[in-house]
């Protein structure tokens, strides 16, 4: 069994909707050998990262950066997992008002340190979350889960 961890923060529900869609994709009935753990950033800790074989991170863009809650998750876990983590395949999804690139840039710098290895392009949604974005989120979740299942990452 492979383990996929989804960690996200959301204040007004946009990233939450994206995260739920990512989860639906990851838990698609065709994927049998992947267990999904779905956590808000404030609930997640180092043991969750050590459990994971793959990681999906979701955040709003706040002040040109990831949300404080997601940053706090990373601050709380870095030393605890240092030296114990195999490079972890990851991807991220961002809900932004009109940009989103600052959150991606910040995450990518931090990912190098863990290390997390990017296996899909970041998914950025701007403004209201559309059905098209939700479909892309489902696809992202499914791609990560399927990739873990077949050992592609
Ligand atoms: C404090 C704050 C700062 C924000 N800064 C940015 C920003 O720098 N760039 C941007 O595109 N949107 C920014 N936004 C808009 C949010 O990213 C956007 O509303 C997002 O959809 C919120 O996600 P959520 O519903 O999951 O909380 C900001 C919102 C707040 C509340």
PDB file of N, CA, C and O in Angstrom, residues 14-22 24-25 123 125 129-140:
ATOM      1  N   UNK A  14     -12.150  28.457  -0.861  1.00  0.00           N
ATOM      2  CA  UNK A  14     -11.733  28.153  -2.238  1.00  0.00           C
ATOM      3  C   UNK A  14     -10.725  26.996  -2.275  1.00  0.00           C
ATOM      4  O   UNK A  14     -10.902  26.035  -3.039  1.00  0.00           O
ATOM      5  N   UNK A  15      -9.687  27.114  -1.488  1.00  0.00           N
ATOM      6  CA  UNK A  15      -8.688  26.031  -1.473  1.00  0.00           C
ATOM      7  C   UNK A  15      -9.305  24.747  -0.924  1.00  0.00           C
ATOM      8  O   UNK A  15      -8.954  23.653  -1.344  1.00  0.00           O
ATOM      9  N   UNK A  16     -10.235  24.908  -0.004  1.00  0.00           N
ATOM     10  CA  UNK A  16     -10.940  23.735   0.543  1.00  0.00           C
ATOM     11  C   UNK A  16     -11.662  22.976  -0.582  1.00  0.00           C
ATOM     12  O   UNK A  16     -11.570  21.750  -0.677  1.00  0.00           O
ATOM     13  N   UNK A  17     -12.365  23.722  -1.449  1.00  0.00           N
ATOM     14  CA  UNK A  17     -13.079  23.071  -2.564  1.00  0.00           C
ATOM     15  C   UNK A  17     -12.075  22.376  -3.481  1.00  0.00           C
ATOM     16  O   UNK A  17     -12.324  21.246  -3.958  1.00  0.00           O
ATOM     17  N   UNK A  18     -10.955  23.028  -3.722  1.00  0.00           N
ATOM     18  CA  UNK A  18      -9.922  22.405  -4.562  1.00  0.00           C
ATOM     19  C   UNK A  18      -9.384  21.137  -3.885  1.00  0.00           C
ATOM     20  O   UNK A  18      -9.205  20.093  -4.532  1.00  0.00           O
ATOM     21  N   UNK A  19      -9.141  21.239  -2.580  1.00  0.00           N
ATOM     22  CA  UNK A  19      -8.590  20.083  -1.856  1.00  0.00           C
ATOM     23  C   UNK A  19      -9.554  18.901  -1.884  1.00  0.00           C
ATOM     24  O   UNK A  19      -9.145  17.748  -2.056  1.00  0.00           O
ATOM     25  N   UNK A  20     -10.841  19.200  -1.725  1.00  0.00           N
ATOM     26  CA  UNK A  20     -11.830  18.107  -1.764  1.00  0.00           C
ATOM     27  C   UNK A  20     -11.839  17.438  -3.140  1.00  0.00           C
ATOM     28  O   UNK A  20     -11.986  16.220  -3.248  1.00  0.00           O
ATOM     29  N   UNK A  21     -11.678  18.242  -4.184  1.00  0.00           N
ATOM     30  CA  UNK A  21     -11.640  17.672  -5.536  1.00  0.00           C
ATOM     31  C   UNK A  21     -10.366  16.849  -5.741  1.00  0.00           C
ATOM     32  O   UNK A  21     -10.404  15.766  -6.348  1.00  0.00           O
ATOM     33  N   UNK A  22      -9.256  17.357  -5.235  1.00  0.00           N
ATOM     34  CA  UNK A  22      -8.006  16.587  -5.303  1.00  0.00           C
ATOM     35  C   UNK A  22      -8.197  15.235  -4.608  1.00  0.00           C
ATOM     36  O   UNK A  22      -7.795  14.186  -5.113  1.00  0.00           O
ATOM     37  N   UNK A  24     -11.024  13.585  -4.120  1.00  0.00           N
ATOM     38  CA  UNK A  24     -11.891  12.707  -4.921  1.00  0.00           C
ATOM     39  C   UNK A  24     -11.083  11.997  -6.003  1.00  0.00           C
ATOM     40  O   UNK A  24     -11.245  10.798  -6.228  1.00  0.00           O
ATOM     41  N   UNK A  25     -10.206  12.754  -6.654  1.00  0.00           N
ATOM     42  CA  UNK A  25      -9.387  12.146  -7.701  1.00  0.00           C
ATOM     43  C   UNK A  25      -8.450  11.091  -7.138  1.00  0.00           C
ATOM     44  O   UNK A  25      -8.300  10.011  -7.713  1.00  0.00           O
ATOM     45  N   UNK A 123      -0.843  23.865  -9.847  1.00  0.00           N
ATOM     46  CA  UNK A 123      -2.166  24.225 -10.364  1.00  0.00           C
ATOM     47  C   UNK A 123      -2.613  25.503  -9.653  1.00  0.00           C
ATOM     48  O   UNK A 123      -2.788  25.504  -8.427  1.00  0.00           O
ATOM     49  N   UNK A 125      -5.485  28.475  -9.360  1.00  0.00           N
ATOM     50  CA  UNK A 125      -6.830  28.945  -9.685  1.00  0.00           C
ATOM     51  C   UNK A 125      -6.927  30.418  -9.310  1.00  0.00           C
ATOM     52  O   UNK A 125      -6.498  30.805  -8.215  1.00  0.00           O
ATOM     53  N   UNK A 129     -13.600  29.539  -7.881  1.00  0.00           N
ATOM     54  CA  UNK A 129     -13.168  28.209  -8.312  1.00  0.00           C
ATOM     55  C   UNK A 129     -14.214  27.652  -9.280  1.00  0.00           C
ATOM     56  O   UNK A 129     -15.376  27.455  -8.907  1.00  0.00           O
ATOM     57  N   UNK A 130     -13.804  27.434 -10.493  1.00  0.00           N
ATOM     58  CA  UNK A 130     -14.743  26.993 -11.533  1.00  0.00           C
ATOM     59  C   UNK A 130     -14.801  25.461 -11.599  1.00  0.00           C
ATOM     60  O   UNK A 130     -13.932  24.762 -11.059  1.00  0.00           O
ATOM     61  N   UNK A 131     -15.801  24.976 -12.306  1.00  0.00           N
ATOM     62  CA  UNK A 131     -15.906  23.526 -12.513  1.00  0.00           C
ATOM     63  C   UNK A 131     -14.681  22.995 -13.249  1.00  0.00           C
ATOM     64  O   UNK A 131     -14.233  21.877 -13.007  1.00  0.00           O
ATOM     65  N   UNK A 132     -14.166  23.835 -14.151  1.00  0.00           N
ATOM     66  CA  UNK A 132     -12.978  23.417 -14.896  1.00  0.00           C
ATOM     67  C   UNK A 132     -11.789  23.229 -13.945  1.00  0.00           C
ATOM     68  O   UNK A 132     -11.044  22.251 -14.041  1.00  0.00           O
ATOM     69  N   UNK A 133     -11.632  24.159 -13.023  1.00  0.00           N
ATOM     70  CA  UNK A 133     -10.550  24.032 -12.037  1.00  0.00           C
ATOM     71  C   UNK A 133     -10.759  22.779 -11.183  1.00  0.00           C
ATOM     72  O   UNK A 133      -9.808  22.030 -10.916  1.00  0.00           O
ATOM     73  N   UNK A 134     -11.990  22.548 -10.768  1.00  0.00           N
ATOM     74  CA  UNK A 134     -12.238  21.360  -9.934  1.00  0.00           C
ATOM     75  C   UNK A 134     -11.910  20.077 -10.703  1.00  0.00           C
ATOM     76  O   UNK A 134     -11.362  19.127 -10.130  1.00  0.00           O
ATOM     77  N   UNK A 135     -12.215  20.078 -11.982  1.00  0.00           N
ATOM     78  CA  UNK A 135     -11.865  18.902 -12.796  1.00  0.00           C
ATOM     79  C   UNK A 135     -10.348  18.741 -12.877  1.00  0.00           C
ATOM     80  O   UNK A 135      -9.819  17.618 -12.797  1.00  0.00           O
ATOM     81  N   UNK A 136      -9.644  19.861 -12.994  1.00  0.00           N
ATOM     82  CA  UNK A 136      -8.168  19.786 -13.024  1.00  0.00           C
ATOM     83  C   UNK A 136      -7.626  19.295 -11.685  1.00  0.00           C
ATOM     84  O   UNK A 136      -6.641  18.563 -11.627  1.00  0.00           O
ATOM     85  N   UNK A 137      -8.279  19.704 -10.603  1.00  0.00           N
ATOM     86  CA  UNK A 137      -7.855  19.241  -9.275  1.00  0.00           C
ATOM     87  C   UNK A 137      -8.059  17.731  -9.144  1.00  0.00           C
ATOM     88  O   UNK A 137      -7.195  17.016  -8.615  1.00  0.00           O
ATOM     89  N   UNK A 138      -9.203  17.257  -9.602  1.00  0.00           N
ATOM     90  CA  UNK A 138      -9.449  15.802  -9.551  1.00  0.00           C
ATOM     91  C   UNK A 138      -8.375  15.058 -10.332  1.00  0.00           C
ATOM     92  O   UNK A 138      -7.852  14.032  -9.898  1.00  0.00           O
ATOM     93  N   UNK A 139      -8.058  15.606 -11.481  1.00  0.00           N
ATOM     94  CA  UNK A 139      -7.041  14.972 -12.322  1.00  0.00           C
ATOM     95  C   UNK A 139      -5.683  14.969 -11.619  1.00  0.00           C
ATOM     96  O   UNK A 139      -4.947  13.974 -11.665  1.00  0.00           O
ATOM     97  N   UNK A 140      -5.382  16.078 -10.941  1.00  0.00           N
ATOM     98  CA  UNK A 140      -4.109  16.159 -10.216  1.00  0.00           C
ATOM     99  C   UNK A 140      -4.039  15.091  -9.122  1.00  0.00           C
ATOM    100  O   UNK A 140      -3.033  14.388  -8.978  1.00  0.00           O
TER     101      UNK A 140
END
